[in-house]
PDB file of C-alpha atoms in Angstrom:
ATOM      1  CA  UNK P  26     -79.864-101.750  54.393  1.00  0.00           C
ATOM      2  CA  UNK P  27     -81.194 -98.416  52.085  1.00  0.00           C
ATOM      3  CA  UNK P  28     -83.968 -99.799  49.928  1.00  0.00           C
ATOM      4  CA  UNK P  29     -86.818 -98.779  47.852  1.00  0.00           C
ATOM      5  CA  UNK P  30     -88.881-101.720  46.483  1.00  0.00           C
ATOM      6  CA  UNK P  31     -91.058-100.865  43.833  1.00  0.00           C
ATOM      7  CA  UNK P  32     -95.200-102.391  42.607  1.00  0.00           C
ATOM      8  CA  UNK P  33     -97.899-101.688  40.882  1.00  0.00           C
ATOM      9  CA  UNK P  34     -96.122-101.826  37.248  1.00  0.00           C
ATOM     10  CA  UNK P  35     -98.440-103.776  34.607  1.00  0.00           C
ATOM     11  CA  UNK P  36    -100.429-103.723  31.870  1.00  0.00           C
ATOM     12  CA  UNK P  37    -103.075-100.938  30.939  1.00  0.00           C
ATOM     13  CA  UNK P  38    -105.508-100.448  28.269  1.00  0.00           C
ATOM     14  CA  UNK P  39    -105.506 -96.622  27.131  1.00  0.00           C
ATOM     15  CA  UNK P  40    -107.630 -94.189  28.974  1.00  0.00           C
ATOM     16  CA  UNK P  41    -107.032 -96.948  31.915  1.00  0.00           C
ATOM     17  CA  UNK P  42    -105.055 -96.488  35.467  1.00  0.00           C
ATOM     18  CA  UNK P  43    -102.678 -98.303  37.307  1.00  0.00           C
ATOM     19  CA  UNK P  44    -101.215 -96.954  40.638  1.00  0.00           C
ATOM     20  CA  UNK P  45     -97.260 -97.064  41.645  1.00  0.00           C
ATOM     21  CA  UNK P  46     -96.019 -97.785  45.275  1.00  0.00           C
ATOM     22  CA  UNK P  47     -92.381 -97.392  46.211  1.00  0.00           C
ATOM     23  CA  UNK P  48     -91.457 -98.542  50.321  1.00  0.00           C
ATOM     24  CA  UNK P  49     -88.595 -96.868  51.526  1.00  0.00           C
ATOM     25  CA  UNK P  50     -86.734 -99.346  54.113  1.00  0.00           C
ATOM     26  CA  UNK P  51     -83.071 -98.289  55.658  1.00  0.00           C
ATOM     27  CA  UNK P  52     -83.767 -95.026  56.177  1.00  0.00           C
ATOM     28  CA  UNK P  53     -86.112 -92.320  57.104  1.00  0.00           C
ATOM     29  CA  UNK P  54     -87.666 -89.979  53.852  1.00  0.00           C
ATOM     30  CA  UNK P  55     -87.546 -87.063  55.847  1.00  0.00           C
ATOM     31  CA  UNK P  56     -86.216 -84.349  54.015  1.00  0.00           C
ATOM     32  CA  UNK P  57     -85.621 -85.999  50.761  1.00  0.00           C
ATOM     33  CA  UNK P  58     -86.991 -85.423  47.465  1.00  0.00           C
ATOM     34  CA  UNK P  59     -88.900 -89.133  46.337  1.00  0.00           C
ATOM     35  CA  UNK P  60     -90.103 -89.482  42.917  1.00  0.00           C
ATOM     36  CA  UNK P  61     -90.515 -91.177  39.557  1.00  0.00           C
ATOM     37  CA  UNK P  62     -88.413 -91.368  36.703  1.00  0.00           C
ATOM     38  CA  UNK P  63     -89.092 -93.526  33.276  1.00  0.00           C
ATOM     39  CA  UNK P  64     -87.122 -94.630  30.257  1.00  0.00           C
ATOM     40  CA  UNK P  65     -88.712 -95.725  27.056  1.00  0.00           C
ATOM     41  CA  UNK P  66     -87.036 -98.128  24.452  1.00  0.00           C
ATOM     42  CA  UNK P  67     -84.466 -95.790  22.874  1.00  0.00           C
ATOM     43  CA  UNK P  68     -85.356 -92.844  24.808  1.00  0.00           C
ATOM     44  CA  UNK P  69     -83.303 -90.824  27.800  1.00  0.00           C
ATOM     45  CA  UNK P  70     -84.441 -91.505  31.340  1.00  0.00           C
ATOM     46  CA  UNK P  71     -86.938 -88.380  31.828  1.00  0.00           C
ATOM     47  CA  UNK P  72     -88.334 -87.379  35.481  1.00  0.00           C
ATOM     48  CA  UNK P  73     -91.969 -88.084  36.176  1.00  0.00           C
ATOM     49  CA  UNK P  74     -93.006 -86.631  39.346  1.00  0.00           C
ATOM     50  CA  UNK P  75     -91.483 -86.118  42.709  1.00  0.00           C
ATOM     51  CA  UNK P  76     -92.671 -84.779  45.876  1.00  0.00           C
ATOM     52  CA  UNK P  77     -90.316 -82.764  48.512  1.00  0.00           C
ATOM     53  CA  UNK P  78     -91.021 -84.965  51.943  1.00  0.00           C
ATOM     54  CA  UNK P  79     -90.071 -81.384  54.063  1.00  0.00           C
ATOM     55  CA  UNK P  80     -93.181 -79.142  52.066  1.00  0.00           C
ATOM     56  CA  UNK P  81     -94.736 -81.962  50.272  1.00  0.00           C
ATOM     57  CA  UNK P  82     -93.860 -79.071  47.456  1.00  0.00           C
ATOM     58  CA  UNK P  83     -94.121 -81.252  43.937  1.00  0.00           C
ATOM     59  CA  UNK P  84     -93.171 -81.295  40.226  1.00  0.00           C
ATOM     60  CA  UNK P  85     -94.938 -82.913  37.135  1.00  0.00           C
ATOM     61  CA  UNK P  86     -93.220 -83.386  34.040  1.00  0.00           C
ATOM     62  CA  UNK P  87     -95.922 -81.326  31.387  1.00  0.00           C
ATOM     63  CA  UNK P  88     -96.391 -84.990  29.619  1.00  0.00           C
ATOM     64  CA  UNK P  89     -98.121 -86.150  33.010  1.00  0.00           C
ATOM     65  CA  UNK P  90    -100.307 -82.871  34.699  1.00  0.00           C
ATOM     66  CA  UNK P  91    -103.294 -83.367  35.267  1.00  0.00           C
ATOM     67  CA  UNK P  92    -102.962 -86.986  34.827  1.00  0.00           C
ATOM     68  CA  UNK P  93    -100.646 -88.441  37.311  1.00  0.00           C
ATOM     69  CA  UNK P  94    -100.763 -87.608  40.774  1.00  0.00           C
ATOM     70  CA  UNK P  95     -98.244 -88.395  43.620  1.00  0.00           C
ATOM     71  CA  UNK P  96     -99.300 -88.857  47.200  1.00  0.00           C
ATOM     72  CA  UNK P  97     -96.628 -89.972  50.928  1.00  0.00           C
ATOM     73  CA  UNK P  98     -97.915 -91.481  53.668  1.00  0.00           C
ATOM     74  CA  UNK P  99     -95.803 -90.956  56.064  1.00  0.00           C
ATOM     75  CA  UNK P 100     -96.717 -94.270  58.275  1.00  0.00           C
ATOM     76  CA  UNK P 101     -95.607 -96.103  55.785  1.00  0.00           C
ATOM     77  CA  UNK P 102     -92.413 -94.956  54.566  1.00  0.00           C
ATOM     78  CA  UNK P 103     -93.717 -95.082  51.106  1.00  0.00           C
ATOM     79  CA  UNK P 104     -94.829 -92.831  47.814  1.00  0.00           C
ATOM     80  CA  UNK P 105     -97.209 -93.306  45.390  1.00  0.00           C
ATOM     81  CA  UNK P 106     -98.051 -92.158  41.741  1.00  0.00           C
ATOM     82  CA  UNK P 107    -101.803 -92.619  40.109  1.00  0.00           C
ATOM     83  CA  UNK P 108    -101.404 -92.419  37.256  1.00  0.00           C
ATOM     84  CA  UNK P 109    -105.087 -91.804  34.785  1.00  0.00           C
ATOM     85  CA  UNK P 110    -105.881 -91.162  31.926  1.00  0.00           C
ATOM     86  CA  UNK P 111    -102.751 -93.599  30.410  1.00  0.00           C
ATOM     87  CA  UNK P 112    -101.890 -93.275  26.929  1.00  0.00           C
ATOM     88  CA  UNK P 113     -99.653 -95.342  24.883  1.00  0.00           C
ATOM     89  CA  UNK P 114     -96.818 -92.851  25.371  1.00  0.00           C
ATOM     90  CA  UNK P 115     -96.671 -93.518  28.733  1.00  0.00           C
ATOM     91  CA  UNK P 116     -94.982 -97.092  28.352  1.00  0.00           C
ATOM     92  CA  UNK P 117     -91.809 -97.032  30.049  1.00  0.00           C
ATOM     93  CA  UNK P 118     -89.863 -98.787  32.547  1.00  0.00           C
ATOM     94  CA  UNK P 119     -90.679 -96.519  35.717  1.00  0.00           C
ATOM     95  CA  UNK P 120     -87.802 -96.172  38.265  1.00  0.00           C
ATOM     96  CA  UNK P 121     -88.768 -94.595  42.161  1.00  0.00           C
ATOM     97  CA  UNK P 122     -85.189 -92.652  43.436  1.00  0.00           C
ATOM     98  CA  UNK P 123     -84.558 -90.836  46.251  1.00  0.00           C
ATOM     99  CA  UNK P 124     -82.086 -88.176  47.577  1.00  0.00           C
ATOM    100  CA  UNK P 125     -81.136 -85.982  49.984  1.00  0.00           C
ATOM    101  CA  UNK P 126     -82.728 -82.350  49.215  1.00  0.00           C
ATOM    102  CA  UNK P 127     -80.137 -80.623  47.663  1.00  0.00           C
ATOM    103  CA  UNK P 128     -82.456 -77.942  45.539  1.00  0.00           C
ATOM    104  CA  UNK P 129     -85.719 -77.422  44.374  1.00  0.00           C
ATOM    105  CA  UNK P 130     -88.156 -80.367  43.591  1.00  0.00           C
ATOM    106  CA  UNK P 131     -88.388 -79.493  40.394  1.00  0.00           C
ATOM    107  CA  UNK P 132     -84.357 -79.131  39.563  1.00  0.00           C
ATOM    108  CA  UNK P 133     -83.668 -82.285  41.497  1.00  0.00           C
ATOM    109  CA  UNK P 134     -86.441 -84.402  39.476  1.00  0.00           C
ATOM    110  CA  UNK P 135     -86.387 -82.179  35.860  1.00  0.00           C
ATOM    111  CA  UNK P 136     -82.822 -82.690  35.602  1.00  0.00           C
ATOM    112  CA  UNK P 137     -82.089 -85.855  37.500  1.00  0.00           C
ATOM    113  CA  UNK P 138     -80.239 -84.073  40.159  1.00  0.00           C
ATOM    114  CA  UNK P 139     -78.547 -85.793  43.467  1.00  0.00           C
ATOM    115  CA  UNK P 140     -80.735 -88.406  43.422  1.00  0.00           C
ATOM    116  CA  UNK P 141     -78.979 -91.391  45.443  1.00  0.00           C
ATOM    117  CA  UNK P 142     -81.130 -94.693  45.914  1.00  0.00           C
ATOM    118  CA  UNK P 143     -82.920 -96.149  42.835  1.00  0.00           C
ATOM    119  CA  UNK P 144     -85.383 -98.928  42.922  1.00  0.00           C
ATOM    120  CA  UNK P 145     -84.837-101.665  40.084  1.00  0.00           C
ATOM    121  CA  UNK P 146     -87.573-100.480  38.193  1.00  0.00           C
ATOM    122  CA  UNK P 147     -91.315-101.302  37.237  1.00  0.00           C
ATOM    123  CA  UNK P 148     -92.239-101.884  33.540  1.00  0.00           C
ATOM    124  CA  UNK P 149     -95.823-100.287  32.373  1.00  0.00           C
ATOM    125  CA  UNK P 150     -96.841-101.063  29.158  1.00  0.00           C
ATOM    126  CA  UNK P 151    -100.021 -98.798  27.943  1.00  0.00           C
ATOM    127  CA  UNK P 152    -101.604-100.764  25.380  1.00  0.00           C
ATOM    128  CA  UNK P 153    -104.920-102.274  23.162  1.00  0.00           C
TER     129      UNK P 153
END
């Protein structure tokens, strides 16, 4: 069964961290783009971060450089996003999705692109 399970989601005080895991189970990442996408109450799902798992080639959203940073271990069958330096903005519900690479990193995550398995979702709330 194709699965990506999701932790790490919480609360945060600004200027704080808090570091995302998504496990891949079902199938191999190999040659996939992985990533992060978030919604915020009343706002369009916007791509994060995602990493290409045949160059490790990656794409930040400009909201998150320098801030966020995603990382595979291959062992594991999993990705993860650290994400510093949080600021209120930042509170979203944070979905991990997967798919098949079908273009560039950055077209497949900018524009939510062929992206086939979604995780239910993590809620981070960034907040005093």
């Amino acid at each position: 069964q194709v699965q990506l399970v999701e932790s790490g989601g919480g609360l945060a005080q600004p200027g704080g961290s808090l570091r995302l895991s998504c496990a891949a189970s079902g199938f191999s990442l190999d040659y996939y783009v992985i990533g992060w996408f978030r919604q915020a109450p009343g706002k369009e799902r916007e791509g994060v971060s995602c990493i290409s798992t045949n160059d490790g080639s990656t794409y930040y959203a400009d909201s998150v450089k320098a801030r966020f940073t995603i990382s595979r271990d291959n062992a594991k069958n999993t990705v993860y996003l650290q994400m510093n330096s949080l600021k209120p903005e930042d509170t979203a519900v944070y979905y991990c999705a997967a798919g098949r690479i079908r273009a560039s990193v950055q077209y497949m995550c900018q524009f939510d692109y062929g992206m086939e398995y979604w995780a239910k979702g993590t809620l981070v709330t960034v907040s005093s």
